[in-house]
């Protein structure tokens, strides 16, 4: 199969306008005849469901929480990027486009990234109209702050709760359509498979998490907005319910999986405190605006930070990257933090932490200004660590955060399965090998509010979709497969819990497919993951039954998928013999320890096709062509 990204012709500034004019339209009266299935109610899912329903389509919205407001988008703290240039500091759509391409280490599709930068300004206007309480300057204008990978101030924020406030705006728009009768909510449902009929996505099969019922739903198209797969590492900044099952099951139905090894390690997380910790807590990247990152100059210096004089401190990010300082991109900052800790200069009991110090900012700006900017984040840190960051520096260390890889989509956000559209973090499209901070919220809302209403309508208008029901044989076959897997899981009655298997997999992934990778380690991962998977299917213990709420059964299905996805991630990382962005192969680095790309051999999207159980996936390549930016060795010095 040849990958066709369906990128419009013409200058990059005109591509999206050209596509909007070229799309086929659905008559307003005919939109009521179509049913669309939207899975997920985070920013991408809620905005898509609300926008499509506003146009007149019938929308079914599925989510595994009790309320759409509990989607993981609420955890995004720092802000959302937009090229408004309110500060008059040199920002523009072009600069946001360039920063995003460069930040992704030239491994993203130009046309998608430029469209994202174009739409960023519309997003802010939309959210202000919804009443999102963005921070404002003294004169009443919207305030912005800086984020990593940029030298301008383009990040709009609502204190340290930006994701939550944006989600409430999208939730309000969604519930308005529920009230109008155009959206039907299906809470506490987990999508377990995709139904493909005549080569097109025509429905999904879900499990009611309360009753255990297996339910089928038919539609004319399916929109996936189910987030990323960072929880494969067990310890990550993701909510424990976040998983890869929806996209993984679609991969096994024919949707290509692109760049699975591109996983982001966020530098600003509260360090691991114990072996049985269940997740990690992210401290917003916005803190690096005013916090200074440092470690002692001497190895093994365990004095309290206030006893280490200024001349004995190493502000290593400021030293190594004078142009960007503490606001280098996440992958660069994370590797630098790991490097100083590997040298024996890490702080805290484990030595796996560095200081994020606000003493200078408090002295310069005053305590009240810092409280106003970051108060809720400081409070959260103190509750978790029992340390007051107004008085002592925070301790941070990198942790798994975001996944740039995901299902392959074309310019219209459609996967290789016609009728299956993929939005937000669930797709691969906009961030390349490293996502700039504050761009996740931007992508999710751009996809949901401003892109999918055009492109999905074009698919519907140009596709013959015969009427079918859930009594179709394809639905019955998928239902039977799901029930068989559930029965198989419950029948094993082994001795190891799901949690134990997940923790073991996470350690393998972190050690060998984590922040730093090499050929030997990746080959080792490809040996031990299949063995762990085999043990899982022989020795996992899942108490309870399938006819009621059973968290162990839920997690078992997700971990079973992680055990397959982990192998694909390691395979993708092994095949990509270069370092780029978050994918750091130790064999490929500059003399300064920076990522060393191989543009001649690897300037492409790696899209993997499922070929069957116990068979090697097939690699497809989408070449990346850069006509508008000059491809250079990335430098933030």
Coordinates of C-alpha atoms in Angstrom, one line a residue, residues 26-285:
X26 CA -23.0 17.6 2.9
X27 CA -26.4 19.4 2.5
X28 CA -27.6 20.7 5.9
X29 CA -30.8 18.7 5.7
X30 CA -28.8 15.5 4.9
X31 CA -26.5 15.8 7.9
X32 CA -29.3 14.6 10.1
X33 CA -29.1 11.3 8.2
X34 CA -25.6 10.5 9.4
X35 CA -24.5 9.0 12.7
X36 CA -20.9 9.7 13.8
X37 CA -19.2 7.8 16.7
X38 CA -16.7 9.9 18.7
X39 CA -14.5 8.0 21.2
X40 CA -13.0 10.1 23.9
X41 CA -14.1 13.4 25.5
X42 CA -10.8 15.1 26.1
X43 CA -10.2 18.4 24.3
X44 CA -10.0 16.7 20.8
X45 CA -13.0 14.5 21.4
X46 CA -15.3 17.0 23.2
X47 CA -14.6 19.7 20.7
X48 CA -15.1 17.4 17.7
X49 CA -18.4 16.0 19.1
X50 CA -19.7 19.5 19.8
X51 CA -18.6 20.9 16.5
X52 CA -20.0 18.0 14.4
X53 CA -23.3 18.1 16.3
X54 CA -23.5 21.9 15.8
X55 CA -23.4 21.2 12.1
X56 CA -26.4 18.9 12.4
X57 CA -24.9 15.4 12.5
X58 CA -26.1 12.8 15.0
X59 CA -23.2 12.1 17.3
X60 CA -22.6 9.3 19.8
X61 CA -19.9 10.2 22.4
X62 CA -18.2 7.3 24.3
X63 CA -15.9 7.6 27.3
X64 CA -14.9 5.4 30.2
X65 CA -15.3 8.0 32.9
X66 CA -18.5 9.0 34.6
X67 CA -18.3 12.5 33.2
X68 CA -16.6 14.0 30.1
X69 CA -15.0 16.5 32.5
X70 CA -12.7 13.8 33.9
X71 CA -10.8 13.3 30.6
X72 CA -7.0 13.5 31.0
X73 CA -6.8 16.9 29.2
X74 CA -7.5 18.4 32.6
X75 CA -4.0 17.5 33.7
X76 CA -2.4 19.9 31.2
X77 CA -1.2 22.8 33.4
X78 CA 1.0 25.3 31.7
X79 CA -0.7 26.7 28.7
X80 CA -1.6 26.7 25.0
X81 CA 0.4 28.2 22.2
X82 CA -0.9 30.7 19.7
X83 CA 0.8 33.1 17.3
X84 CA -1.2 36.2 18.3
X85 CA 1.9 38.2 18.9
X86 CA 0.2 40.4 21.6
X87 CA 3.6 41.0 23.1
X88 CA 4.9 42.4 19.8
X89 CA 8.1 40.4 20.4
X90 CA 8.6 39.0 17.0
X91 CA 6.1 36.1 16.9
X92 CA 4.1 35.2 13.8
X93 CA 2.4 32.2 12.3
X94 CA 5.6 31.5 10.4
X95 CA 7.7 31.6 13.5
X96 CA 5.4 29.2 15.4
X97 CA 5.5 26.9 12.3
X98 CA 9.3 27.0 12.3
X99 CA 9.7 26.5 16.0
X100 CA 7.4 23.5 15.9
X101 CA 9.2 21.9 12.9
X102 CA 12.6 22.6 14.6
X103 CA 11.4 21.4 18.0
X104 CA 10.3 18.1 16.3
X105 CA 13.8 17.7 14.9
X106 CA 12.5 17.9 11.3
X107 CA 10.5 14.7 11.6
X108 CA 7.0 16.1 11.1
X109 CA 4.9 16.9 8.0
X110 CA 5.3 20.6 6.9
X111 CA 1.7 21.1 5.7
X112 CA 0.1 19.8 8.9
X113 CA 2.4 21.9 11.1
X114 CA 1.8 25.1 9.2
X115 CA -2.0 24.5 9.4
X116 CA -1.7 24.1 13.1
X117 CA 0.1 27.4 13.5
X118 CA -2.5 29.1 11.3
X119 CA -5.4 27.8 13.4
X120 CA -3.8 28.6 16.7
X121 CA -5.1 32.2 16.7
X122 CA -8.7 30.9 16.0
X123 CA -8.5 28.7 19.0
X124 CA -7.8 31.5 21.4
X125 CA -10.8 33.5 20.0
X126 CA -13.0 30.4 20.3
X127 CA -12.1 29.8 23.9
X128 CA -12.4 33.4 25.0
X129 CA -15.9 33.4 23.5
X130 CA -16.6 30.3 25.6
X131 CA -15.6 32.1 28.8
X132 CA -12.2 30.4 29.4
X133 CA -10.6 32.5 32.1
X134 CA -7.2 33.1 30.6
X135 CA -4.8 35.2 32.6
X136 CA -4.8 38.9 31.8
X137 CA -2.4 41.7 32.2
X138 CA -3.1 44.7 34.4
X139 CA -4.8 46.5 31.4
X140 CA -7.1 43.6 30.7
X141 CA -5.3 42.1 27.7
X142 CA -4.6 38.4 27.6
X143 CA -1.3 37.6 29.2
X144 CA 1.3 35.1 27.8
X145 CA 4.4 33.5 29.1
X146 CA 7.3 31.6 27.5
X147 CA 7.7 27.9 27.0
X148 CA 10.6 25.6 26.0
X149 CA 11.9 25.8 22.4
X150 CA 10.8 29.4 21.7
X151 CA 12.3 32.8 22.2
X152 CA 9.0 34.6 22.2
X153 CA 6.2 34.7 24.7
X154 CA 3.2 32.9 23.0
X155 CA 1.8 30.6 25.6
X156 CA -1.7 31.6 26.9
X157 CA -2.6 30.2 30.3
X158 CA -5.1 30.0 33.0
X159 CA -2.8 30.0 36.1
X160 CA -1.7 26.3 36.4
X161 CA -5.1 24.9 35.3
X162 CA -5.1 25.6 31.6
X163 CA -6.2 22.1 30.4
X164 CA -9.0 22.0 32.9
X165 CA -10.4 25.4 31.9
X166 CA -10.2 24.6 28.2
X167 CA -11.9 21.3 28.8
X168 CA -14.7 23.0 30.7
X169 CA -15.2 25.2 27.7
X170 CA -15.4 22.3 25.3
X171 CA -17.6 20.4 27.9
X172 CA -20.0 23.3 27.9
X173 CA -20.2 23.2 24.1
X174 CA -20.7 19.5 24.2
X175 CA -23.5 19.5 26.8
X176 CA -25.3 22.2 24.8
X177 CA -25.5 19.7 22.0
X178 CA -26.6 17.0 24.4
X179 CA -29.4 19.3 25.6
X180 CA -30.4 19.9 21.9
X181 CA -30.6 16.1 21.4
X182 CA -27.9 15.9 18.8
X183 CA -25.3 14.2 21.0
X184 CA -25.9 11.1 23.0
X185 CA -23.5 10.3 25.8
X186 CA -22.3 6.8 26.6
X187 CA -20.4 7.1 29.9
X188 CA -18.4 4.2 31.5
X189 CA -17.9 2.5 28.1
X190 CA -14.6 1.3 26.9
X191 CA -14.0 0.8 23.2
X192 CA -12.6 -2.7 22.7
X193 CA -12.6 -3.0 18.9
X194 CA -13.4 -1.5 15.5
X195 CA -15.9 -3.0 13.1
X196 CA -14.7 -2.7 9.4
X197 CA -17.2 -3.6 6.7
X198 CA -16.3 -3.5 3.0
X199 CA -13.0 -1.9 3.9
X200 CA -14.6 1.0 5.8
X201 CA -15.0 1.8 9.5
X202 CA -18.6 1.3 10.3
X203 CA -18.9 0.8 14.0
X204 CA -17.3 0.0 17.4
X205 CA -17.8 -2.6 20.1
X206 CA -17.7 -1.4 23.7
X207 CA -17.9 -2.9 27.1
X208 CA -20.1 -1.3 29.7
X209 CA -17.7 -1.1 32.7
X210 CA -20.5 -1.2 35.3
X211 CA -22.6 -4.1 34.0
X212 CA -20.0 -5.9 31.8
X213 CA -22.4 -5.9 28.8
X214 CA -20.7 -6.0 25.4
X215 CA -22.5 -3.4 23.2
X216 CA -22.3 -2.7 19.5
X217 CA -22.8 0.7 17.9
X218 CA -23.1 1.4 14.2
X219 CA -22.1 4.6 12.5
X220 CA -21.1 6.2 9.2
X221 CA -17.7 7.2 10.5
X222 CA -15.6 6.7 13.6
X223 CA -13.6 9.5 15.3
X224 CA -10.8 8.3 17.7
X225 CA -9.7 10.9 20.3
X226 CA -8.4 8.5 22.9
X227 CA -5.0 10.0 23.8
X228 CA -1.5 8.5 24.0
X229 CA 0.2 5.4 25.2
X230 CA 2.7 6.7 27.7
X231 CA 1.3 4.5 30.5
X232 CA 3.1 1.6 28.8
X233 CA 6.1 2.6 31.0
X234 CA 3.9 2.0 34.1
X235 CA 5.4 5.1 35.8
X236 CA 4.4 8.2 33.8
X237 CA 2.6 11.5 34.2
X238 CA -0.6 10.0 32.7
X239 CA -3.7 9.1 34.6
X240 CA -3.8 5.4 35.4
X241 CA -6.8 4.9 33.2
X242 CA -5.0 6.3 30.1
X243 CA -4.2 3.4 27.7
X244 CA -3.6 2.4 24.1
X245 CA -6.4 -0.2 23.6
X246 CA -8.5 1.8 21.2
X247 CA -5.7 2.7 18.8
X248 CA -4.1 -0.7 19.2
X249 CA -7.2 -2.6 18.3
X250 CA -7.6 -0.3 15.3
X251 CA -4.0 -1.1 14.3
X252 CA -4.8 -4.8 14.3
X253 CA -7.8 -4.0 12.0
X254 CA -5.6 -2.3 9.4
X255 CA -4.8 1.2 10.6
X256 CA -1.0 1.9 10.3
X257 CA 0.9 2.8 13.4
X258 CA 3.4 5.7 12.8
X259 CA 6.6 6.4 14.7
X260 CA 5.7 4.4 17.8
X261 CA 9.2 4.9 19.3
X262 CA 8.7 8.7 19.5
X263 CA 7.8 9.1 23.2
X264 CA 8.5 12.3 25.1
X265 CA 10.3 12.4 28.4
X266 CA 9.3 15.5 30.4
X267 CA 12.1 17.1 32.4
X268 CA 9.9 18.7 35.1
X269 CA 8.4 15.9 37.2
X270 CA 8.5 15.1 40.9
X271 CA 11.1 12.3 41.3
X272 CA 10.2 8.7 42.0
X273 CA 9.9 8.2 45.8
X274 CA 9.5 4.4 46.1
X275 CA 9.2 1.1 44.3
X276 CA 5.5 0.8 44.7
X277 CA 4.6 4.3 43.5
X278 CA 1.7 4.0 40.9
X279 CA 2.3 7.1 38.9
X280 CA 4.3 10.3 38.6
X281 CA 3.3 13.9 39.0
X282 CA 4.1 16.5 36.4
X283 CA 5.2 20.0 37.4
X284 CA 4.3 22.4 34.6
X285 CA 7.0 23.5 32.2

